[in-house]
PDB file of C-alpha atoms and ligand atoms in Angstrom:
ATOM      1  CA  MET A   1       0.206  -0.122   0.145  1.00  0.00           C
ATOM      2  CA  ARG A   2       1.017   3.733  -1.084  1.00  0.00           C
ATOM      3  CA  PRO A   3       1.888   5.325   2.827  1.00  0.00           C
ATOM      4  CA  LEU A   4      -0.722   7.795   2.817  1.00  0.00           C
ATOM      5  CA  LYS A   5       1.918  10.708   3.929  1.00  0.00           C
ATOM      6  CA  LEU A   6       4.239  10.126   1.023  1.00  0.00           C
ATOM      7  CA  GLY A   7       4.661  13.434  -0.811  1.00  0.00           C
ATOM      8  CA  SER A   8       6.859  11.621  -3.796  1.00  0.00           C
ATOM      9  CA  ARG A   9       6.522   9.637  -6.270  1.00  0.00           C
ATOM     10  CA  ILE A  10       8.715   7.117  -6.046  1.00  0.00           C
ATOM     11  CA  PHE A  11      10.217   5.448  -9.293  1.00  0.00           C
ATOM     12  CA  VAL A  12      12.387   2.408 -10.134  1.00  0.00           C
ATOM     13  CA  ASP A  13      15.559   2.869 -11.957  1.00  0.00           C
ATOM     14  CA  GLY A  14      16.020   0.254 -13.719  1.00  0.00           C
ATOM     15  CA  GLY A  15      16.108  -1.955 -16.986  1.00  0.00           C
ATOM     16  CA  ASP A  16      13.730  -5.413 -16.278  1.00  0.00           C
ATOM     17  CA  ALA A  17      10.478  -6.026 -15.971  1.00  0.00           C
ATOM     18  CA  GLU A  18      11.015  -9.035 -13.959  1.00  0.00           C
ATOM     19  CA  GLU A  19      13.117  -6.932 -11.378  1.00  0.00           C
ATOM     20  CA  THR A  20      10.532  -4.427 -11.648  1.00  0.00           C
ATOM     21  CA  LYS A  21       7.529  -6.382 -10.812  1.00  0.00           C
ATOM     22  CA  ALA A  22       9.017  -8.148  -7.622  1.00  0.00           C
ATOM     23  CA  LEU A  23       9.800  -4.931  -6.571  1.00  0.00           C
ATOM     24  CA  LYS A  24       6.225  -3.440  -6.976  1.00  0.00           C
ATOM     25  CA  ASP A  25       5.193  -6.594  -5.155  1.00  0.00           C
ATOM     26  CA  ALA A  26       7.463  -6.045  -2.094  1.00  0.00           C
ATOM     27  CA  LEU A  27       6.844  -2.235  -1.859  1.00  0.00           C
ATOM     28  CA  GLY A  28       3.343  -2.804  -2.297  1.00  0.00           C
ATOM     29  CA  PHE A  29       2.599  -0.007  -4.325  1.00  0.00           C
ATOM     30  CA  LEU A  30       4.937   1.925  -7.766  1.00  0.00           C
ATOM     31  CA  ASP A  31       4.736   5.329  -9.212  1.00  0.00           C
ATOM     32  CA  GLY A  32       7.083   4.762 -12.267  1.00  0.00           C
ATOM     33  CA  GLN A  33      10.541   3.567 -13.670  1.00  0.00           C
ATOM     34  CA  THR A  34      13.157   5.177 -15.198  1.00  0.00           C
ATOM     35  CA  THR A  35      15.259   3.445 -17.950  1.00  0.00           C
ATOM     36  CA  ASN A  36      18.541   4.328 -19.771  1.00  0.00           C
ATOM     37  CA  PRO A  37      21.077   2.752 -22.113  1.00  0.00           C
ATOM     38  CA  SER A  38      23.115   1.392 -19.631  1.00  0.00           C
ATOM     39  CA  LEU A  39      20.383  -0.091 -17.854  1.00  0.00           C
ATOM     40  CA  VAL A  40      19.317  -1.826 -21.002  1.00  0.00           C
ATOM     41  CA  ALA A  41      22.890  -3.439 -21.598  1.00  0.00           C
ATOM     42  CA  LYS A  42      22.425  -4.798 -17.722  1.00  0.00           C
ATOM     43  CA  ASN A  43      19.587  -6.388 -18.331  1.00  0.00           C
ATOM     44  CA  PRO A  44      19.718 -10.050 -17.963  1.00  0.00           C
ATOM     45  CA  GLU A  45      18.540 -11.108 -20.889  1.00  0.00           C
ATOM     46  CA  ALA A  46      20.865  -8.699 -22.865  1.00  0.00           C
ATOM     47  CA  LYS A  47      23.777  -9.824 -20.726  1.00  0.00           C
ATOM     48  CA  ALA A  48      23.595 -13.653 -21.431  1.00  0.00           C
ATOM     49  CA  ARG A  49      23.117 -12.756 -24.949  1.00  0.00           C
ATOM     50  CA  LEU A  50      26.537 -10.882 -24.907  1.00  0.00           C
ATOM     51  CA  ASP A  51      27.934 -13.870 -22.670  1.00  0.00           C
ATOM     52  CA  ARG A  52      27.039 -16.211 -25.661  1.00  0.00           C
ATOM     53  CA  GLY A  53      28.849 -13.907 -27.893  1.00  0.00           C
ATOM     54  CA  GLU A  54      26.046 -12.465 -29.641  1.00  0.00           C
ATOM     55  CA  LYS A  55      25.207  -8.958 -30.542  1.00  0.00           C
ATOM     56  CA  PHE A  56      22.185  -7.368 -31.682  1.00  0.00           C
ATOM     57  CA  ALA A  57      21.553  -5.541 -34.881  1.00  0.00           C
ATOM     58  CA  LYS A  58      20.257  -1.703 -34.571  1.00  0.00           C
ATOM     59  CA  GLN A  59      16.556  -2.456 -35.231  1.00  0.00           C
ATOM     60  CA  GLU A  60      16.321  -5.575 -32.709  1.00  0.00           C
ATOM     61  CA  LEU A  61      18.150  -3.560 -30.093  1.00  0.00           C
ATOM     62  CA  LEU A  62      15.195  -0.923 -30.250  1.00  0.00           C
ATOM     63  CA  ASP A  63      12.590  -4.278 -30.286  1.00  0.00           C
ATOM     64  CA  PHE A  64      14.349  -5.527 -27.588  1.00  0.00           C
ATOM     65  CA  TYR A  65      14.374  -1.746 -25.882  1.00  0.00           C
ATOM     66  CA  LYS A  66      10.619  -1.817 -26.720  1.00  0.00           C
ATOM     67  CA  GLY A  67       9.855  -4.520 -25.156  1.00  0.00           C
ATOM     68  CA  ILE A  68      11.099  -3.579 -21.492  1.00  0.00           C
ATOM     69  CA  VAL A  69       9.277  -0.445 -21.907  1.00  0.00           C
ATOM     70  CA  GLN A  70       5.918  -2.423 -23.306  1.00  0.00           C
ATOM     71  CA  GLU A  71       6.452  -5.004 -20.138  1.00  0.00           C
ATOM     72  CA  VAL A  72       7.239  -2.213 -17.831  1.00  0.00           C
ATOM     73  CA  SER A  73       4.196   0.111 -18.845  1.00  0.00           C
ATOM     74  CA  MET A  74       1.850  -2.315 -17.943  1.00  0.00           C
ATOM     75  CA  LEU A  75       3.170  -3.034 -14.408  1.00  0.00           C
ATOM     76  CA  VAL A  76       2.666   0.727 -13.542  1.00  0.00           C
ATOM     77  CA  PRO A  77      -0.131   1.592 -15.908  1.00  0.00           C
ATOM     78  CA  ASP A  78      -1.243   4.790 -14.033  1.00  0.00           C
ATOM     79  CA  GLY A  79       2.570   6.030 -13.411  1.00  0.00           C
ATOM     80  CA  SER A  80       5.012   7.188 -16.044  1.00  0.00           C
ATOM     81  CA  VAL A  81       7.824   5.199 -17.890  1.00  0.00           C
ATOM     82  CA  SER A  82      11.150   7.341 -19.486  1.00  0.00           C
ATOM     83  CA  VAL A  83      12.631   6.119 -22.170  1.00  0.00           C
ATOM     84  CA  GLU A  84      15.738   7.577 -23.583  1.00  0.00           C
ATOM     85  CA  VAL A  85      16.952   8.289 -27.117  1.00  0.00           C
ATOM     86  CA  TYR A  86      20.246   7.443 -28.304  1.00  0.00           C
ATOM     87  CA  ALA A  87      22.408  10.644 -28.474  1.00  0.00           C
ATOM     88  CA  ASP A  88      26.252  10.875 -28.496  1.00  0.00           C
ATOM     89  CA  ALA A  89      28.105  14.116 -28.801  1.00  0.00           C
ATOM     90  CA  GLY A  90      27.161  15.033 -32.500  1.00  0.00           C
ATOM     91  CA  THR A  91      23.056  13.977 -32.453  1.00  0.00           C
ATOM     92  CA  THR A  92      21.347  16.695 -33.771  1.00  0.00           C
ATOM     93  CA  ALA A  93      18.111  17.802 -32.273  1.00  0.00           C
ATOM     94  CA  GLN A  94      16.587  16.662 -34.998  1.00  0.00           C
ATOM     95  CA  ARG A  95      17.442  13.101 -34.595  1.00  0.00           C
ATOM     96  CA  MET A  96      16.648  13.249 -30.991  1.00  0.00           C
ATOM     97  CA  PHE A  97      13.333  14.472 -31.815  1.00  0.00           C
ATOM     98  CA  VAL A  98      12.579  12.053 -34.307  1.00  0.00           C
ATOM     99  CA  GLN A  99      13.638   8.690 -32.438  1.00  0.00           C
ATOM    100  CA  GLY A 100      11.696  10.646 -29.100  1.00  0.00           C
ATOM    101  CA  LYS A 101       8.632  10.671 -31.380  1.00  0.00           C
ATOM    102  CA  GLU A 102       8.758   7.083 -32.471  1.00  0.00           C
ATOM    103  CA  MET A 103       9.331   6.100 -28.593  1.00  0.00           C
ATOM    104  CA  TYR A 104       6.269   8.219 -27.334  1.00  0.00           C
ATOM    105  CA  ALA A 105       4.045   5.795 -29.496  1.00  0.00           C
ATOM    106  CA  TRP A 106       5.531   2.437 -27.754  1.00  0.00           C
ATOM    107  CA  ILE A 107       3.582   2.853 -24.514  1.00  0.00           C
ATOM    108  CA  PRO A 108       0.413   5.285 -23.901  1.00  0.00           C
ATOM    109  CA  ASN A 109       2.867   6.491 -20.256  1.00  0.00           C
ATOM    110  CA  ALA A 110       6.124   7.572 -21.745  1.00  0.00           C
ATOM    111  CA  HIS A 111       8.222  10.309 -20.593  1.00  0.00           C
ATOM    112  CA  ILE A 112      11.161  11.148 -23.313  1.00  0.00           C
ATOM    113  CA  LYS A 113      14.392  11.290 -21.744  1.00  0.00           C
ATOM    114  CA  TYR A 114      16.806  13.760 -23.842  1.00  0.00           C
ATOM    115  CA  PRO A 115      20.071  15.082 -22.155  1.00  0.00           C
ATOM    116  CA  THR A 116      20.087  18.801 -20.945  1.00  0.00           C
ATOM    117  CA  THR A 117      22.529  20.038 -23.971  1.00  0.00           C
ATOM    118  CA  ALA A 118      21.753  22.901 -26.294  1.00  0.00           C
ATOM    119  CA  ALA A 119      20.289  19.898 -28.973  1.00  0.00           C
ATOM    120  CA  GLY A 120      18.496  18.025 -26.171  1.00  0.00           C
ATOM    121  CA  LEU A 121      16.663  21.144 -24.942  1.00  0.00           C
ATOM    122  CA  GLU A 122      15.699  21.692 -28.666  1.00  0.00           C
ATOM    123  CA  ALA A 123      13.931  18.772 -28.794  1.00  0.00           C
ATOM    124  CA  ALA A 124      12.564  19.150 -25.806  1.00  0.00           C
ATOM    125  CA  GLU A 125      11.122  22.760 -26.869  1.00  0.00           C
ATOM    126  CA  LEU A 126       9.858  20.937 -30.072  1.00  0.00           C
ATOM    127  CA  SER A 127       8.473  17.969 -28.258  1.00  0.00           C
ATOM    128  CA  VAL A 128       6.601  19.987 -25.375  1.00  0.00           C
ATOM    129  CA  LYS A 129       4.912  21.910 -28.439  1.00  0.00           C
ATOM    130  CA  GLU A 130       3.631  18.214 -29.862  1.00  0.00           C
ATOM    131  CA  GLY A 131       1.851  18.025 -26.307  1.00  0.00           C
ATOM    132  CA  MET A 132       4.705  15.210 -25.535  1.00  0.00           C
ATOM    133  CA  ARG A 133       5.927  14.466 -22.270  1.00  0.00           C
ATOM    134  CA  VAL A 134       9.657  14.778 -21.505  1.00  0.00           C
ATOM    135  CA  ASN A 135      12.465  13.969 -19.065  1.00  0.00           C
ATOM    136  CA  MET A 136      15.762  16.072 -19.443  1.00  0.00           C
ATOM    137  CA  THR A 137      17.974  14.097 -18.261  1.00  0.00           C
ATOM    138  CA  LEU A 138      22.193  14.201 -16.870  1.00  0.00           C
ATOM    139  CA  VAL A 139      21.276  17.820 -14.807  1.00  0.00           C
ATOM    140  CA  PHE A 140      23.987  18.763 -12.761  1.00  0.00           C
ATOM    141  CA  SER A 141      23.635  22.268 -12.370  1.00  0.00           C
ATOM    142  CA  GLN A 142      20.824  24.833 -11.695  1.00  0.00           C
ATOM    143  CA  ALA A 143      21.825  26.876 -14.960  1.00  0.00           C
ATOM    144  CA  GLN A 144      20.397  23.095 -16.750  1.00  0.00           C
ATOM    145  CA  ALA A 145      17.610  23.123 -14.646  1.00  0.00           C
ATOM    146  CA  ALA A 146      16.369  26.778 -15.339  1.00  0.00           C
ATOM    147  CA  ALA A 147      17.235  26.589 -18.947  1.00  0.00           C
ATOM    148  CA  VAL A 148      14.854  23.548 -18.784  1.00  0.00           C
ATOM    149  CA  TYR A 149      11.983  25.521 -16.718  1.00  0.00           C
ATOM    150  CA  ALA A 150      12.420  28.428 -19.543  1.00  0.00           C
ATOM    151  CA  ALA A 151      12.267  25.769 -22.593  1.00  0.00           C
ATOM    152  CA  THR A 152       9.347  24.055 -22.063  1.00  0.00           C
ATOM    153  CA  ARG A 153       7.469  27.014 -20.544  1.00  0.00           C
ATOM    154  CA  GLY A 154       3.525  26.711 -21.588  1.00  0.00           C
ATOM    155  CA  ALA A 155       4.084  23.062 -20.240  1.00  0.00           C
ATOM    156  CA  HIS A 156       1.184  21.090 -18.228  1.00  0.00           C
ATOM    157  CA  LYS A 157       2.305  19.958 -14.562  1.00  0.00           C
ATOM    158  CA  GLY A 158       3.422  16.434 -14.855  1.00  0.00           C
ATOM    159  CA  GLN A 159       4.446  16.779 -18.736  1.00  0.00           C
ATOM    160  CA  VAL A 160       8.099  18.037 -17.829  1.00  0.00           C
ATOM    161  CA  PHE A 161      10.556  15.976 -15.347  1.00  0.00           C
ATOM    162  CA  VAL A 162      13.913  17.251 -14.325  1.00  0.00           C
ATOM    163  CA  SER A 163      16.608  14.610 -13.417  1.00  0.00           C
ATOM    164  CA  PRO A 164      19.410  16.062 -11.367  1.00  0.00           C
ATOM    165  CA  PHE A 165      22.037  13.314 -10.800  1.00  0.00           C
ATOM    166  CA  VAL A 166      23.046  13.382  -7.050  1.00  0.00           C
ATOM    167  CA  GLY A 167      25.275  10.357  -7.015  1.00  0.00           C
ATOM    168  CA  ARG A 168      27.557  11.340  -9.846  1.00  0.00           C
ATOM    169  CA  LEU A 169      27.857  14.529  -8.085  1.00  0.00           C
ATOM    170  CA  ASP A 170      28.798  13.125  -4.765  1.00  0.00           C
ATOM    171  CA  ASP A 171      31.074  11.084  -6.640  1.00  0.00           C
ATOM    172  CA  ARG A 172      33.294  13.727  -7.208  1.00  0.00           C
ATOM    173  CA  GLY A 173      32.959  15.585  -3.813  1.00  0.00           C
ATOM    174  CA  GLN A 174      30.025  17.953  -4.430  1.00  0.00           C
ATOM    175  CA  ASN A 175      26.958  17.596  -2.417  1.00  0.00           C
ATOM    176  CA  GLY A 176      24.544  16.184  -4.579  1.00  0.00           C
ATOM    177  CA  MET A 177      21.463  16.408  -2.218  1.00  0.00           C
ATOM    178  CA  SER A 178      22.293  20.505  -2.030  1.00  0.00           C
ATOM    179  CA  LEU A 179      21.555  20.732  -5.981  1.00  0.00           C
ATOM    180  CA  ILE A 180      18.307  18.968  -5.221  1.00  0.00           C
ATOM    181  CA  LYS A 181      17.580  21.330  -2.838  1.00  0.00           C
ATOM    182  CA  ASN A 182      19.012  24.807  -4.548  1.00  0.00           C
ATOM    183  CA  ILE A 183      16.561  23.807  -7.691  1.00  0.00           C
ATOM    184  CA  MET A 184      13.723  23.174  -5.622  1.00  0.00           C
ATOM    185  CA  ASP A 185      13.824  26.433  -4.409  1.00  0.00           C
ATOM    186  CA  MET A 186      14.514  28.059  -7.371  1.00  0.00           C
ATOM    187  CA  TYR A 187      11.098  26.335  -8.572  1.00  0.00           C
ATOM    188  CA  ALA A 188       9.536  27.494  -5.871  1.00  0.00           C
ATOM    189  CA  VAL A 189       8.554  30.875  -7.564  1.00  0.00           C
ATOM    190  CA  GLY A 190       7.669  29.514 -10.646  1.00  0.00           C
ATOM    191  CA  ASP A 191       4.853  28.047 -12.302  1.00  0.00           C
ATOM    192  CA  GLY A 192       4.827  24.586 -11.232  1.00  0.00           C
ATOM    193  CA  HIS A 193       5.308  22.981 -14.899  1.00  0.00           C
ATOM    194  CA  VAL A 194       8.668  21.313 -13.892  1.00  0.00           C
ATOM    195  CA  GLU A 195       8.481  18.200 -11.839  1.00  0.00           C
ATOM    196  CA  VAL A 196      11.594  17.511  -9.856  1.00  0.00           C
ATOM    197  CA  LEU A 197      13.074  13.978 -10.354  1.00  0.00           C
ATOM    198  CA  THR A 198      15.938  12.812  -7.921  1.00  0.00           C
ATOM    199  CA  ALA A 199      17.965  10.855  -9.811  1.00  0.00           C
ATOM    200  CA  SER A 200      21.485   8.880  -9.519  1.00  0.00           C
ATOM    201  CA  VAL A 201      20.386   7.908  -6.067  1.00  0.00           C
ATOM    202  CA  ARG A 202      22.600   5.651  -4.256  1.00  0.00           C
ATOM    203  CA  THR A 203      21.909   5.380  -1.011  1.00  0.00           C
ATOM    204  CA  ILE A 204      18.861   4.912   1.655  1.00  0.00           C
ATOM    205  CA  GLU A 205      20.291   8.512   2.914  1.00  0.00           C
ATOM    206  CA  HIS A 206      19.840   9.952  -0.448  1.00  0.00           C
ATOM    207  CA  LEU A 207      16.229   8.794  -0.416  1.00  0.00           C
ATOM    208  CA  GLN A 208      15.539   9.822   2.480  1.00  0.00           C
ATOM    209  CA  PHE A 209      16.495  13.379   2.613  1.00  0.00           C
ATOM    210  CA  ALA A 210      14.596  13.870  -0.908  1.00  0.00           C
ATOM    211  CA  LEU A 211      11.304  12.592   0.866  1.00  0.00           C
ATOM    212  CA  ALA A 212      11.794  14.824   3.245  1.00  0.00           C
ATOM    213  CA  LEU A 213      12.368  17.285   0.607  1.00  0.00           C
ATOM    214  CA  GLU A 214       9.220  16.235  -0.662  1.00  0.00           C
ATOM    215  CA  SER A 215      11.003  15.970  -3.994  1.00  0.00           C
ATOM    216  CA  ASP A 216       8.087  15.836  -6.495  1.00  0.00           C
ATOM    217  CA  ILE A 217       9.565  12.151  -7.872  1.00  0.00           C
ATOM    218  CA  ILE A 218      12.474  10.011  -6.588  1.00  0.00           C
ATOM    219  CA  THR A 219      13.950   7.559  -9.172  1.00  0.00           C
ATOM    220  CA  ALA A 220      16.171   4.701  -7.013  1.00  0.00           C
ATOM    221  CA  PRO A 221      17.512   1.369  -8.079  1.00  0.00           C
ATOM    222  CA  ALA A 222      15.675  -1.498  -6.228  1.00  0.00           C
ATOM    223  CA  LYS A 223      18.224  -2.859  -3.925  1.00  0.00           C
ATOM    224  CA  VAL A 224      18.117   1.070  -2.155  1.00  0.00           C
ATOM    225  CA  LEU A 225      13.888   0.536  -2.504  1.00  0.00           C
ATOM    226  CA  TYR A 226      14.331  -2.825  -1.023  1.00  0.00           C
ATOM    227  CA  GLU A 227      16.137  -1.555   1.852  1.00  0.00           C
ATOM    228  CA  TRP A 228      13.558   0.834   2.223  1.00  0.00           C
ATOM    229  CA  ALA A 229      10.797  -1.522   2.918  1.00  0.00           C
ATOM    230  CA  GLU A 230      13.116  -3.280   5.130  1.00  0.00           C
ATOM    231  CA  ASN A 231      12.832   0.068   7.422  1.00  0.00           C
ATOM    232  CA  GLY A 232       8.857  -0.104   6.873  1.00  0.00           C
ATOM    233  CA  LEU A 233       9.000   2.984   4.336  1.00  0.00           C
ATOM    234  CA  LEU A 234       9.664   5.273   6.708  1.00  0.00           C
ATOM    235  CA  ILE A 235       9.393   8.844   5.716  1.00  0.00           C
ATOM    236  CA  PRO A 236      11.007  11.513   7.235  1.00  0.00           C
ATOM    237  CA  ASP A 237       9.922  14.746   8.036  1.00  0.00           C
ATOM    238  CA  ALA A 238      10.960  18.334   7.038  1.00  0.00           C
ATOM    239  CA  LYS A 239      13.354  17.860  10.069  1.00  0.00           C
ATOM    240  CA  TYR A 240      15.414  15.325   8.832  1.00  0.00           C
ATOM    241  CA  HIS A 241      19.140  15.990   9.322  1.00  0.00           C
ATOM    242  CA  TYR A 242      21.058  14.753   6.264  1.00  0.00           C
ATOM    243  CA  ASP A 243      24.675  14.017   6.902  1.00  0.00           C
ATOM    244  CA  PRO A 244      26.752  15.400   3.449  1.00  0.00           C
ATOM    245  CA  ASN A 245      29.868  13.541   5.057  1.00  0.00           C
ATOM    246  CA  GLY A 246      32.358  15.953   4.109  1.00  0.00           C
ATOM    247  CA  LEU A 247      30.876  16.294   0.867  1.00  0.00           C
ATOM    248  CA  VAL A 248      31.087  20.482  -0.739  1.00  0.00           C
ATOM    249  CA  PRO A 249      27.882  22.172  -0.995  1.00  0.00           C
ATOM    250  CA  ILE A 250      26.841  23.355  -4.133  1.00  0.00           C
ATOM    251  CA  PRO A 251      26.170  27.387  -3.574  1.00  0.00           C
ATOM    252  CA  TYR A 252      22.753  28.581  -4.756  1.00  0.00           C
ATOM    253  CA  GLU A 253      22.421  30.944  -7.314  1.00  0.00           C
ATOM    254  CA  SER A 254      19.533  33.702  -8.467  1.00  0.00           C
ATOM    255  CA  LEU A 255      18.514  32.794 -11.927  1.00  0.00           C
ATOM    256  CA  ASP A 256      15.708  34.303 -13.812  1.00  0.00           C
ATOM    257  CA  LEU A 257      13.307  31.754 -14.848  1.00  0.00           C
ATOM    258  CA  ALA A 258      12.004  34.279 -17.201  1.00  0.00           C
ATOM    259  CA  VAL A 259      14.620  34.851 -19.715  1.00  0.00           C
ATOM    260  CA  ASP A 260      15.344  32.348 -22.808  1.00  0.00           C
ATOM    261  CA  TRP A 261      16.647  28.930 -22.060  1.00  0.00           C
ATOM    262  CA  LYS A 262      19.951  29.715 -24.243  1.00  0.00           C
ATOM    263  CA  SER A 263      21.115  32.465 -22.233  1.00  0.00           C
ATOM    264  CA  PHE A 264      21.940  29.860 -19.199  1.00  0.00           C
ATOM    265  CA  ALA A 265      25.132  28.493 -18.951  1.00  0.00           C
ATOM    266  CA  ILE A 266      24.322  24.743 -19.860  1.00  0.00           C
ATOM    267  CA  THR A 267      27.460  22.931 -20.437  1.00  0.00           C
ATOM    268  CA  HIS A 268      28.689  20.498 -17.807  1.00  0.00           C
ATOM    269  CA  GLU A 269      31.162  18.487 -18.144  1.00  0.00           C
ATOM    270  CA  LEU A 270      29.678  15.915 -16.188  1.00  0.00           C
ATOM    271  CA  THR A 271      26.712  15.821 -18.939  1.00  0.00           C
ATOM    272  CA  ASP A 272      29.277  15.226 -21.964  1.00  0.00           C
ATOM    273  CA  LYS A 273      30.469  12.230 -19.893  1.00  0.00           C
ATOM    274  CA  GLY A 274      27.491  10.974 -19.072  1.00  0.00           C
ATOM    275  CA  ILE A 275      26.115  11.045 -22.505  1.00  0.00           C
ATOM    276  CA  ASP A 276      29.668   9.460 -23.537  1.00  0.00           C
ATOM    277  CA  ARG A 277      28.841   6.819 -21.327  1.00  0.00           C
ATOM    278  CA  PHE A 278      25.299   6.308 -22.554  1.00  0.00           C
ATOM    279  CA  ALA A 279      25.976   6.109 -25.878  1.00  0.00           C
ATOM    280  CA  ALA A 280      29.036   3.834 -25.519  1.00  0.00           C
ATOM    281  CA  ASP A 281      26.616   1.386 -23.586  1.00  0.00           C
ATOM    282  CA  TRP A 282      24.174   1.392 -25.930  1.00  0.00           C
ATOM    283  CA  ASN A 283      27.035   0.520 -28.928  1.00  0.00           C
ATOM    284  CA  ALA A 284      28.621  -1.930 -27.025  1.00  0.00           C
ATOM    285  CA  LEU A 285      25.201  -4.006 -27.428  1.00  0.00           C
ATOM    286  CA  LEU A 286      25.235  -3.297 -31.249  1.00  0.00           C
ATOM    287  CA  VAL A 287      26.931  -5.457 -34.237  1.00  0.00           C
TER     288      VAL A 287
HETATM  289  C1  E4P B   1      17.549   8.094 -14.141  1.00  0.00           C
HETATM  290  O1  E4P B   1      16.825   8.583 -14.880  1.00  0.00           O
HETATM  291  C2  E4P B   1      19.143   8.239 -14.334  1.00  0.00           C
HETATM  292  O2  E4P B   1      19.566   7.600 -15.412  1.00  0.00           O
HETATM  293  C3  E4P B   1      20.077   7.282 -13.537  1.00  0.00           C
HETATM  294  O3  E4P B   1      19.238   7.465 -11.939  1.00  0.00           O
HETATM  295  C4  E4P B   1      21.797   7.527 -13.766  1.00  0.00           C
HETATM  296  O4  E4P B   1      21.872   7.061 -12.153  1.00  0.00           O
HETATM  297  P1  E4P B   1      23.697   6.304 -11.983  1.00  0.00           P
HETATM  298  O5  E4P B   1      24.067   7.820 -11.813  1.00  0.00           O
HETATM  299  O6  E4P B   1      23.310   5.829 -11.105  1.00  0.00           O
HETATM  300  O7  E4P B   1      23.884   5.811 -13.481  1.00  0.00           O
END
């Protein structure tokens, strides 16, 4: 059963419908799922195939991803499933948009994931104008979150997610959770059309702080959600103390959400690295 005082939606970050099904049974509810190329590569069937020395043809891999997404979608019919386009450093906005449109038709409850780069934001702008739902991924700065807000102005609540990656900031000594708080504070003066999806969650402490902050959505690996279930689906209140363990806080920036998204400094080294890693994991599956 969904805990009554749960203020966030809970998604699992994964690429395996069997895992989703078992987790949903253990939690007693599940609000959605996020997927990405690296998670598809970790799917047991994909791994077994690679172990046999077999790879996928391009269309076959897309069909495989579609199959996973369709199974997952049926497990969370009232929720959302994020499906990520293939992008590398050279992928144009148009190319992302064409893929996004195709993937959007796979299931009735998709959010299309685009990287938060100039090309990804252009693709998002086009997508939102067509009424598609989007999830802007690989966000590592408040400026990128401001650009997502500005590029999707006019969208309705629930149509746009922004995914700041906590764990990957922690990995390099920055307090990823402070970025979540900063983005939520910045959006507090906005119209609410972008929902904050706390991503790259690695620990139960990340999950608990995001719950205490009431991040709109939290996506976490199954193992973190099982740990939460073992703790009785505990929901800390606003007084929850998060110990950053020496991680350096990310300072709040005063940014104007009313300006053109192109005026924000959106490039981030971790976004570029993240794109490269997703593309490499996807390409490693291909013949
Ligand atoms: C979610 O949408 C992201 O793809 C995911 O949380 C990334 O997590 P990672 O940094 O552990 O790969």
